[in-house]
PDB file of C-alpha atoms in Angstrom:
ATOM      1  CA  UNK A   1      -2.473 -38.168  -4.556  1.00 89.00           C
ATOM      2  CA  UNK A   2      -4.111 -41.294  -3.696  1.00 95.00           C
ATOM      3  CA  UNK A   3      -3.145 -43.829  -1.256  1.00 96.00           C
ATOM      4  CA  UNK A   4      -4.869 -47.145  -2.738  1.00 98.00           C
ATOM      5  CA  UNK A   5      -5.032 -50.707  -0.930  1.00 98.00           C
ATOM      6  CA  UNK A   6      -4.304 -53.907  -3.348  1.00 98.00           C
ATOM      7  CA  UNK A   7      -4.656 -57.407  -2.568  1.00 98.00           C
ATOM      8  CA  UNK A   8      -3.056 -59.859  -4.349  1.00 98.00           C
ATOM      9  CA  UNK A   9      -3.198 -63.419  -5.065  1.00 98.00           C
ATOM     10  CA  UNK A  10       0.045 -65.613  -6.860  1.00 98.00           C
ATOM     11  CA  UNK A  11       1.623 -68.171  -7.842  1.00 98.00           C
ATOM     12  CA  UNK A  12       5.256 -67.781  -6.303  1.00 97.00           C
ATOM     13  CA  UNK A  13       6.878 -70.305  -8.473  1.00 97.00           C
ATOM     14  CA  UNK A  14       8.456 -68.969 -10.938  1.00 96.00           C
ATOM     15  CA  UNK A  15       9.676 -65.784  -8.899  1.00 97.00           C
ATOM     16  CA  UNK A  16      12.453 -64.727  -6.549  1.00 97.00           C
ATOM     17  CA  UNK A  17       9.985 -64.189  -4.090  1.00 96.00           C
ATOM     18  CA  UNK A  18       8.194 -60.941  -3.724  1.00 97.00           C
ATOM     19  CA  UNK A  19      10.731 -58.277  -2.579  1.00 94.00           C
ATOM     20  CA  UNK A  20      12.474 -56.091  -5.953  1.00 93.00           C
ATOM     21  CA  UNK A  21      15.649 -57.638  -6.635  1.00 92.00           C
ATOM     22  CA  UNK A  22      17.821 -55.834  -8.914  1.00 88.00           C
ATOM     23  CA  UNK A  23      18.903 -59.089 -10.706  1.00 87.00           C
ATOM     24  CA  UNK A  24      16.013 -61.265 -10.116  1.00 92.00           C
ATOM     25  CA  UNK A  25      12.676 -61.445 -11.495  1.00 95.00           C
ATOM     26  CA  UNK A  26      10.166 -60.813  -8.467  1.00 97.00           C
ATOM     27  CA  UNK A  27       6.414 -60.165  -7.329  1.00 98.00           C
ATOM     28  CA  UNK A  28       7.287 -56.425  -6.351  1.00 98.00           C
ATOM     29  CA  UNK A  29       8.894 -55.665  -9.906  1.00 97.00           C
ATOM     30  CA  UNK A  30       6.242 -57.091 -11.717  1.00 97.00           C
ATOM     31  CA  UNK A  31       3.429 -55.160 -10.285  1.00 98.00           C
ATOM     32  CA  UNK A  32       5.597 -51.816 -10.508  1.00 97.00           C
ATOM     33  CA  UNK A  33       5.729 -52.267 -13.866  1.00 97.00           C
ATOM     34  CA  UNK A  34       2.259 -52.494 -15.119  1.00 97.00           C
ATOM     35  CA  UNK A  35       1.293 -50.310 -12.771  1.00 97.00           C
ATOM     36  CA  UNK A  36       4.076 -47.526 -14.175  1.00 97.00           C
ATOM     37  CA  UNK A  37       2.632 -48.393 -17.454  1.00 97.00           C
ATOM     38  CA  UNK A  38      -0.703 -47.775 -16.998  1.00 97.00           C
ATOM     39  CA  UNK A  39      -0.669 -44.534 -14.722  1.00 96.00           C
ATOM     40  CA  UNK A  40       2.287 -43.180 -16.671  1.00 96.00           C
ATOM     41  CA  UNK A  41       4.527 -42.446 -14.303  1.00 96.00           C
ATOM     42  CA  UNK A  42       7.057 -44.683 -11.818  1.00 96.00           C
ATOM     43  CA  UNK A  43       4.819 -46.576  -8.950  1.00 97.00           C
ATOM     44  CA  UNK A  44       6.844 -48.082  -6.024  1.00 96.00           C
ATOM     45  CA  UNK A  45       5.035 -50.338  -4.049  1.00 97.00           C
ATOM     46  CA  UNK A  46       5.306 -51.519  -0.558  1.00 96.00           C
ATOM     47  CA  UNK A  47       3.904 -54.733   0.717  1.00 96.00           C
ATOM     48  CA  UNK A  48       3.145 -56.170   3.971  1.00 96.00           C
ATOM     49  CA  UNK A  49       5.859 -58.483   4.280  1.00 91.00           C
ATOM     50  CA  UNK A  50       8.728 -60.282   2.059  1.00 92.00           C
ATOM     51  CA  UNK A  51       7.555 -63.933   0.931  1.00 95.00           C
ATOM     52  CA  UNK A  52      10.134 -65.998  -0.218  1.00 95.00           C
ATOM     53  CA  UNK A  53      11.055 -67.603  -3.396  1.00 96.00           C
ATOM     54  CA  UNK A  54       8.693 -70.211  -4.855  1.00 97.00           C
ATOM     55  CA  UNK A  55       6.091 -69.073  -1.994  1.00 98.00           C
ATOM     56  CA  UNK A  56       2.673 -68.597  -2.624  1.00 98.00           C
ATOM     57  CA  UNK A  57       0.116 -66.056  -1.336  1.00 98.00           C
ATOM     58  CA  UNK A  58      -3.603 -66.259  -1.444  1.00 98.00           C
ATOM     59  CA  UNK A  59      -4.139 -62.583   0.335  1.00 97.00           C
ATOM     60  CA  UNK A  60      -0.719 -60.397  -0.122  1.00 98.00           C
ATOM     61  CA  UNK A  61      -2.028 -56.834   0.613  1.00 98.00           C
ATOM     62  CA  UNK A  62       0.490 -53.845  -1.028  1.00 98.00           C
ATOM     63  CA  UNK A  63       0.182 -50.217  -1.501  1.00 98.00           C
ATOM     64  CA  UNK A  64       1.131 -47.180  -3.439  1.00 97.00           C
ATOM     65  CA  UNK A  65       0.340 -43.570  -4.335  1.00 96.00           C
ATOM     66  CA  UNK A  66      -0.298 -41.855  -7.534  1.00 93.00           C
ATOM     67  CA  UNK A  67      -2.923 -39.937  -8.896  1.00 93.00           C
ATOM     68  CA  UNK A  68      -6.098 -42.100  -9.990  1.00 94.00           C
ATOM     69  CA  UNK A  69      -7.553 -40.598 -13.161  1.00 92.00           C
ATOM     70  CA  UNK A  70      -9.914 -43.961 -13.476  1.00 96.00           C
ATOM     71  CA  UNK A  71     -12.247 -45.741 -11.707  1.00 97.00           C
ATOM     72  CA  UNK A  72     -10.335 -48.395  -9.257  1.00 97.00           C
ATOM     73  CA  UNK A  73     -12.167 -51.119 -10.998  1.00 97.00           C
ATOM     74  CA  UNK A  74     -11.178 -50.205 -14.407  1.00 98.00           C
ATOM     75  CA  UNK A  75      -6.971 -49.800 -13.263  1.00 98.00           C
ATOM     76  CA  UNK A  76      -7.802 -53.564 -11.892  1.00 98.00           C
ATOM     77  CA  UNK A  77      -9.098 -54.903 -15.087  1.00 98.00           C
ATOM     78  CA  UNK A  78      -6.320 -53.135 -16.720  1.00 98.00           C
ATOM     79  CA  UNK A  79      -3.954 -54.679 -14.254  1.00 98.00           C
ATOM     80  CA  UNK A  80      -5.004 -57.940 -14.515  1.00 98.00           C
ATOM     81  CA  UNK A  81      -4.412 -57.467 -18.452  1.00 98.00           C
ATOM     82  CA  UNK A  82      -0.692 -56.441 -18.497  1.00 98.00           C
ATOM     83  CA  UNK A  83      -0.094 -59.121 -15.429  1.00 98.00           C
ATOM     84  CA  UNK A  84       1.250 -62.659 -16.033  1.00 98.00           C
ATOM     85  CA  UNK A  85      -1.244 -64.873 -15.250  1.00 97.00           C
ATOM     86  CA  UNK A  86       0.138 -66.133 -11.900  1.00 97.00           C
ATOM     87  CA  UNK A  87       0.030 -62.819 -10.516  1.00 98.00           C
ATOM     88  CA  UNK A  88      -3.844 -61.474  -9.944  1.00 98.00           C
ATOM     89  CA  UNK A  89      -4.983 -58.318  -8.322  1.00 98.00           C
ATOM     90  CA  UNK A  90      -8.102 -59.257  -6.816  1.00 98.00           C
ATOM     91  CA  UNK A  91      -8.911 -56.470  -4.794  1.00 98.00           C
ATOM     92  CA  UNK A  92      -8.038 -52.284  -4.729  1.00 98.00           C
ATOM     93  CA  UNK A  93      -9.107 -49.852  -2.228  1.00 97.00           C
ATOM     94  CA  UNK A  94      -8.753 -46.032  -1.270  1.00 97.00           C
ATOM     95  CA  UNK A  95      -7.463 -46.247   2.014  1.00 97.00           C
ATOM     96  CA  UNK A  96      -6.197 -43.199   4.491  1.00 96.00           C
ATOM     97  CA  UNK A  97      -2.655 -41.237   3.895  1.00 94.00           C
ATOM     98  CA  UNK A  98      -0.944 -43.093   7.569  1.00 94.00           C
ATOM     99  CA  UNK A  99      -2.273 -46.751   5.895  1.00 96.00           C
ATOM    100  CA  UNK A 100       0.749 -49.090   6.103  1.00 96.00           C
ATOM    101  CA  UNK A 101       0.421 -52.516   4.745  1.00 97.00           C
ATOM    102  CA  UNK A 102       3.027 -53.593   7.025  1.00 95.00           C
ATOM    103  CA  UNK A 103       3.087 -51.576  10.120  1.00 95.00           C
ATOM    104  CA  UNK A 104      -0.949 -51.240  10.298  1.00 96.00           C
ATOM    105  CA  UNK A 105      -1.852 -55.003  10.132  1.00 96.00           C
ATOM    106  CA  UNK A 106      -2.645 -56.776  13.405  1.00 96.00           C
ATOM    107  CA  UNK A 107      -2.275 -60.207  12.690  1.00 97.00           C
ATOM    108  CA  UNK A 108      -1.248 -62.631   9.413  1.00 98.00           C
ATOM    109  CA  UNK A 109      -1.767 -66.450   8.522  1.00 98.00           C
ATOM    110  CA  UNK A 110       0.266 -68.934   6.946  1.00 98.00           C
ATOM    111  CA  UNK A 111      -1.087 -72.277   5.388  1.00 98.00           C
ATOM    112  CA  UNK A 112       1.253 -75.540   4.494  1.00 98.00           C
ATOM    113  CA  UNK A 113       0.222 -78.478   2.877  1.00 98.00           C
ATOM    114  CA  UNK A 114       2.161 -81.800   2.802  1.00 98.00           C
ATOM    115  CA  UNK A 115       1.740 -84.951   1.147  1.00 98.00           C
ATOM    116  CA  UNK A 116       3.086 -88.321   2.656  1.00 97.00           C
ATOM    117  CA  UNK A 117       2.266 -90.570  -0.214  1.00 96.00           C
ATOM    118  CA  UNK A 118       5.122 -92.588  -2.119  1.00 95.00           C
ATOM    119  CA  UNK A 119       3.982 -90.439  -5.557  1.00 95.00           C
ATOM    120  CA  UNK A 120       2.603 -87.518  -5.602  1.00 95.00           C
ATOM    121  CA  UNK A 121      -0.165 -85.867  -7.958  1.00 94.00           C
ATOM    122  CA  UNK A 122       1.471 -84.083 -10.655  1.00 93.00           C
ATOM    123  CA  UNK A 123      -1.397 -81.379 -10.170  1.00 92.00           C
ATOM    124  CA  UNK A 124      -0.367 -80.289  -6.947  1.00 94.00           C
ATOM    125  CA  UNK A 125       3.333 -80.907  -7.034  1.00 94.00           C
ATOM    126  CA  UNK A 126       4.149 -77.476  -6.863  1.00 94.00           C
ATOM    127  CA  UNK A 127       1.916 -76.593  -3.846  1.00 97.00           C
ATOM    128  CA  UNK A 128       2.761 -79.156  -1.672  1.00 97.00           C
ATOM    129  CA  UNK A 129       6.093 -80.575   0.004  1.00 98.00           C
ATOM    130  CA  UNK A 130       6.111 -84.180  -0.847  1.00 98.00           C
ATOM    131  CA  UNK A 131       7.243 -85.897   2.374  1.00 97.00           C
ATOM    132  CA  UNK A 132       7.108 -89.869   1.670  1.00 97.00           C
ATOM    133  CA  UNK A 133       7.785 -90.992   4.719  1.00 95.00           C
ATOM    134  CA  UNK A 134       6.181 -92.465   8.416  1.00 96.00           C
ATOM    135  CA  UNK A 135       5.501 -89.261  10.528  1.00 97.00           C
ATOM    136  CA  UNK A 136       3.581 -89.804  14.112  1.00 97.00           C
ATOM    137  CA  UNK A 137       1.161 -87.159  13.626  1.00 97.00           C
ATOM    138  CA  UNK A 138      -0.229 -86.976  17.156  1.00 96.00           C
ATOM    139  CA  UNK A 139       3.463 -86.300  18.337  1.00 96.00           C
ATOM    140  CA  UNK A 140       2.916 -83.465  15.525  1.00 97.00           C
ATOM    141  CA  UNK A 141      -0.135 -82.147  16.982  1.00 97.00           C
ATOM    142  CA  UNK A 142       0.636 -82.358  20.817  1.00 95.00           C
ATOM    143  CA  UNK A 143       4.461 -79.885  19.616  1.00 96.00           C
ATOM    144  CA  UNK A 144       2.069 -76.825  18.338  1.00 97.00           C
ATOM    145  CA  UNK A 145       1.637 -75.894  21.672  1.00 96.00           C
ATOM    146  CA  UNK A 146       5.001 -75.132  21.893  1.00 96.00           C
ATOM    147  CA  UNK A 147       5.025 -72.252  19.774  1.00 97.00           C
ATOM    148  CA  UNK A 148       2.055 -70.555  20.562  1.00 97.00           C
ATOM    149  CA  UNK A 149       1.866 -67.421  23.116  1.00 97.00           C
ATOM    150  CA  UNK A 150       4.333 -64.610  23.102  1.00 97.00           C
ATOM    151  CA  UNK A 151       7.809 -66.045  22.486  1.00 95.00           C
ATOM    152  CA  UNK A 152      11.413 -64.936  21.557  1.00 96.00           C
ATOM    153  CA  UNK A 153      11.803 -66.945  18.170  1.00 97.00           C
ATOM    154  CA  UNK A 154      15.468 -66.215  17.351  1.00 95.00           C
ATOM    155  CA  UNK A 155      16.564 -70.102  17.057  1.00 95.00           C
ATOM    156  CA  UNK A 156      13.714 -70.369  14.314  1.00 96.00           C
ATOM    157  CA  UNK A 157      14.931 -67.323  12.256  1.00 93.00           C
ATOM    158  CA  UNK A 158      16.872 -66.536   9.266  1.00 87.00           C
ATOM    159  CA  UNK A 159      19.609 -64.261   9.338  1.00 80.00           C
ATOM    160  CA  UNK A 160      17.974 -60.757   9.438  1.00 80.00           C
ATOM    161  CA  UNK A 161      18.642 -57.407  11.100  1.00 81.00           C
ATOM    162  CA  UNK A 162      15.548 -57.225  12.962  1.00 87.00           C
ATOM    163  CA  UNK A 163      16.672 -56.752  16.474  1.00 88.00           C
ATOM    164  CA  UNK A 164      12.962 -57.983  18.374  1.00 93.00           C
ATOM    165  CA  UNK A 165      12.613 -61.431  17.766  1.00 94.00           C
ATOM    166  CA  UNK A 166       9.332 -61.766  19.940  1.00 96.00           C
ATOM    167  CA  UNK A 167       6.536 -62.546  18.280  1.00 97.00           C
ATOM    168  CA  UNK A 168       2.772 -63.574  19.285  1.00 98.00           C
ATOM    169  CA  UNK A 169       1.461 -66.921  17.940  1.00 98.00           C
ATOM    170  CA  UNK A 170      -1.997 -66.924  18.910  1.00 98.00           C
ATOM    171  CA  UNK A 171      -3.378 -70.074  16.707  1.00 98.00           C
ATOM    172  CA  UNK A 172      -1.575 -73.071  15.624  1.00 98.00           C
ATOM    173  CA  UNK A 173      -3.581 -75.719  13.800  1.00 98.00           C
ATOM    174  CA  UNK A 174      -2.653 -79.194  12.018  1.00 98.00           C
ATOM    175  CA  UNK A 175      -4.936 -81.162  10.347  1.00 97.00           C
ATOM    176  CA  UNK A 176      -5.109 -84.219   8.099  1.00 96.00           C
ATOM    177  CA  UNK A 177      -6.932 -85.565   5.566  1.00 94.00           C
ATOM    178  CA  UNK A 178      -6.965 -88.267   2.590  1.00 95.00           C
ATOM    179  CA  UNK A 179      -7.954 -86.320  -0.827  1.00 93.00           C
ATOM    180  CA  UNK A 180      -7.319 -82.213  -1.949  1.00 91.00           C
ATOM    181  CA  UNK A 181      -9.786 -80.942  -4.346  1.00 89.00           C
ATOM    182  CA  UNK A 182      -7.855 -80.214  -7.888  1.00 84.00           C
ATOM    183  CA  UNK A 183     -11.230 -78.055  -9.944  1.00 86.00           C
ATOM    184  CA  UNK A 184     -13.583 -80.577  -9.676  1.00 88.00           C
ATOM    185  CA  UNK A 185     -11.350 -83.777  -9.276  1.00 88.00           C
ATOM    186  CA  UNK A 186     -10.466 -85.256  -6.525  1.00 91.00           C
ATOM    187  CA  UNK A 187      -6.928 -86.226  -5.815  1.00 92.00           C
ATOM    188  CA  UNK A 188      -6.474 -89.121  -3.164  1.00 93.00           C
ATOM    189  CA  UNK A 189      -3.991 -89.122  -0.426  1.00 94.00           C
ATOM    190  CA  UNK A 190      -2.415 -88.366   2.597  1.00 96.00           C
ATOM    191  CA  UNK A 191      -2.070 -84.752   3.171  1.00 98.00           C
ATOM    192  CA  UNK A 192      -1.407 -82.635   5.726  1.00 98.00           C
ATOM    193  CA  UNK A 193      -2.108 -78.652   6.533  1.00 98.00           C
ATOM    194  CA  UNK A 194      -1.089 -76.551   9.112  1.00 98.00           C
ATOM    195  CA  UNK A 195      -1.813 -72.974   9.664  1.00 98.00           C
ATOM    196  CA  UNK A 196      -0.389 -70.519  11.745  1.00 98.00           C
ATOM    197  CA  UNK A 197      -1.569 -67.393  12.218  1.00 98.00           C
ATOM    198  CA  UNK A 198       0.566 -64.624  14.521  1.00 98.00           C
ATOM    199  CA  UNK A 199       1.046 -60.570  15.130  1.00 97.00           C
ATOM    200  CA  UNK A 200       4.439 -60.954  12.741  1.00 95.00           C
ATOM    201  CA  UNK A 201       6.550 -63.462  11.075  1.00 96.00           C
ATOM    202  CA  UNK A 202      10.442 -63.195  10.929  1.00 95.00           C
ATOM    203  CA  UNK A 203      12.333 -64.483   8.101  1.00 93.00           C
ATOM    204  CA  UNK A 204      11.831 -68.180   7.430  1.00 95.00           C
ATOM    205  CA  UNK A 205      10.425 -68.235  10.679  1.00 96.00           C
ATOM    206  CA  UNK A 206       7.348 -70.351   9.322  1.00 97.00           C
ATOM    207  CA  UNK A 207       9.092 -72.413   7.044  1.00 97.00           C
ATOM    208  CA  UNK A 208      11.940 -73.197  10.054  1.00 97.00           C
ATOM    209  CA  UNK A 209       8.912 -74.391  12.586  1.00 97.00           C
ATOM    210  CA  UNK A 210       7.208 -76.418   9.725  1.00 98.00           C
ATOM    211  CA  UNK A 211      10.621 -78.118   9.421  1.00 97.00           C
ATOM    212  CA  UNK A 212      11.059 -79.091  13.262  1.00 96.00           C
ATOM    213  CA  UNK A 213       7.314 -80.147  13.352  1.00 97.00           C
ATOM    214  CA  UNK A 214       8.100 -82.828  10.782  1.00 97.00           C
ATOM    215  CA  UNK A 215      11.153 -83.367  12.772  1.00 96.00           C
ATOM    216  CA  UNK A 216       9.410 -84.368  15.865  1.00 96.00           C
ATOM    217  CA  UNK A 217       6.947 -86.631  13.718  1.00 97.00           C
ATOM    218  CA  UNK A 218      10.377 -88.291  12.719  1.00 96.00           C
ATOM    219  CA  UNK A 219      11.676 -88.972  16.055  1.00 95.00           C
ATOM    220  CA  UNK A 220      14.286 -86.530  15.145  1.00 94.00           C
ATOM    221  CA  UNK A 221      13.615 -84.073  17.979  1.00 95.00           C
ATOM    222  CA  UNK A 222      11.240 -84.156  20.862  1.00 94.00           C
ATOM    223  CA  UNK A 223       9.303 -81.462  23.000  1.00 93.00           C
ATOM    224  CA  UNK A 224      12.870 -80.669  25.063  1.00 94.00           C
ATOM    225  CA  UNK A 225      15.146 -80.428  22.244  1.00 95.00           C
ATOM    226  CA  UNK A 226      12.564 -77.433  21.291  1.00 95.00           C
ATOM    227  CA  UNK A 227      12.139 -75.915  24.616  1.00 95.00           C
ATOM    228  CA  UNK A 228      16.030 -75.331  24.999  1.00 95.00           C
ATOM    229  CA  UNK A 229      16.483 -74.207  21.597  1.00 96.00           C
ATOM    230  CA  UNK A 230      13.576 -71.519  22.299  1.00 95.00           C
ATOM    231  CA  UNK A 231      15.231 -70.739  25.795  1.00 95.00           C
ATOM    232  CA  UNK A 232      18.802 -70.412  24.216  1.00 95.00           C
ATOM    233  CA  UNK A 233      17.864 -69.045  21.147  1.00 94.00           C
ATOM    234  CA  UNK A 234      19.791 -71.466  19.166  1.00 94.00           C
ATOM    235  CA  UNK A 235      18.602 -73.711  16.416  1.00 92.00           C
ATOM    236  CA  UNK A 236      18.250 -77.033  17.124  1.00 89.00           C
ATOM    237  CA  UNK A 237      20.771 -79.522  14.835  1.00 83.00           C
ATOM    238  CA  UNK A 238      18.694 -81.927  12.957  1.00 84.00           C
ATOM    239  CA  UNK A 239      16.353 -79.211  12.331  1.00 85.00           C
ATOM    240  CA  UNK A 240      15.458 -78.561   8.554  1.00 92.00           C
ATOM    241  CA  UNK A 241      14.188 -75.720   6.681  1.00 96.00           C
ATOM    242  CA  UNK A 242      10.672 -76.646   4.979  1.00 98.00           C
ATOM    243  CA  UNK A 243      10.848 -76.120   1.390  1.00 98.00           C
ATOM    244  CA  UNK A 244       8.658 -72.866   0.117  1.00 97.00           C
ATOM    245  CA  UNK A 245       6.617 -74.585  -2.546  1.00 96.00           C
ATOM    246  CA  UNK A 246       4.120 -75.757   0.002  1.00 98.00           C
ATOM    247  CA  UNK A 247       3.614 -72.483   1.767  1.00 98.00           C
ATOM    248  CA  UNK A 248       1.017 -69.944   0.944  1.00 98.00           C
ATOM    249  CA  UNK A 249       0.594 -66.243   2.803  1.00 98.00           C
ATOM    250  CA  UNK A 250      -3.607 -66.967   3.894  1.00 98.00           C
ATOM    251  CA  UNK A 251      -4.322 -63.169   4.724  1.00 97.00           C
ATOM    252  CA  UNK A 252      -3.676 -60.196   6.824  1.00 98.00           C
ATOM    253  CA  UNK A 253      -6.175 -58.887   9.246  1.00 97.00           C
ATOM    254  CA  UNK A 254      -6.243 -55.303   9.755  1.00 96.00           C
TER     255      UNK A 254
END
């Protein structure tokens, strides 16, 4: 039995995210699937963490064991056949029996794009939240410092059973810029991207900090209202939830 490595690249749109769901159509189920199909026998997969619906992922990493009668880059090819075409395997490894795609990485990134313009490219729609309004974006900038270091994140996390809420932000970027490349167009604007990259990520823990950053570029909250909320672990009250189209999963260093 083989323990293989894949990396995987999608477009989280039209799934429930990627964890198997027993009603929902997901990332996880998908890839079982083919991969059952191909090898002849049931695959389960596990992947390094859960994104959530409508998120995207440039660098998911999953694994599985079964026994590998073909070459890895033949079961990739033949992957990539029986796989809709937002879902791509771009990468698959032999890796040790103890590899864990979850427990074995070190650190993972996050990217989130914006756009602040009145209308909004129908190319990029779906990969961006479109935020048409006046955000201060120094105010934006100066708050990222805020969340980096080792900190107990429980007023910026979903309702999970994880019991250790600390996590270790060591990078925190924003920057901004006035056109995305779309192929080999061009499309002007006012974007922003921020990237995060951290040890772990609790649930909606990204997508709750994008939220309050855009909050403070409001007005909405300031630097205190998010130093007591981190202090008393509760979630600040004009806080919102950034919505998942504009988040991709960069990669996972192991």
């Amino acid at each position: 039995m083989a323990q293989i490595m894949m990396t995987v690249q999608y477009d989280g749109t039209n799934y429930s995210g990627w964890q198997r769901q027993k009603r929902e159509n997901t990332i996880q189920t998908v890839i079982e699937e083919s991969l059952s199909k191909i090898l002849k026998t049931q695959i389960k997969i596990r992947g390094a963490g859960r994104t959530d619906a409508g998120v995207h992922a440039l660098g998911q990493v999953a694994s599985f064991k079964g026994e590998i009668k073909m070459s890895l880059d033949i079961l990739k090819k033949a992957l990539n056949h029986l796989l809709p075409k937002d879902i791509r395997v771009i990468d698959l490894k032999e890796v040790e029996p103890d590899f864990h795609p979850q427990y074995s990485a070190k650190r993972k990134s996050y990217i989130y794009f914006i756009c602040l313009d009145e209308e909004c490219s129908c190319f990029i729609n779906r990969y961006v939240w479109h935020y048409p309004r006046k955000v201060d974006l120094k105010l934006m900038e100066y708050s990222l410092k805020l969340f980096k270091g080792t900190v107990d994140f429980t007023a910026f996390s979903g309702s999970t059973d994880v019991k250790n809420k600390i996590r270790t932000v060591y990078n925190f970027s924003l920057q901004s810029f006035n056109e995305l490349c779309f192929m080999d167009m061009k499309v002007q604007g006012n974007f922003i991207k921020l990237r995060i990259e951290a040890d772990g990520f609790l649930k909606y823990m990204v997508r709750n900090i994008i939220g309050c950053i855009v909050e403070i570029g409001t007005g909405r909250l300031n630097s205190e209202n998010i130093k007591e909320a981190l202090k008393s672990g509760k979630r600040p009250s004009s806080m919102q939830t950034a919505p998942p189209n504009g988040l991709f999963l960069e990669r996972i260093v192991y």
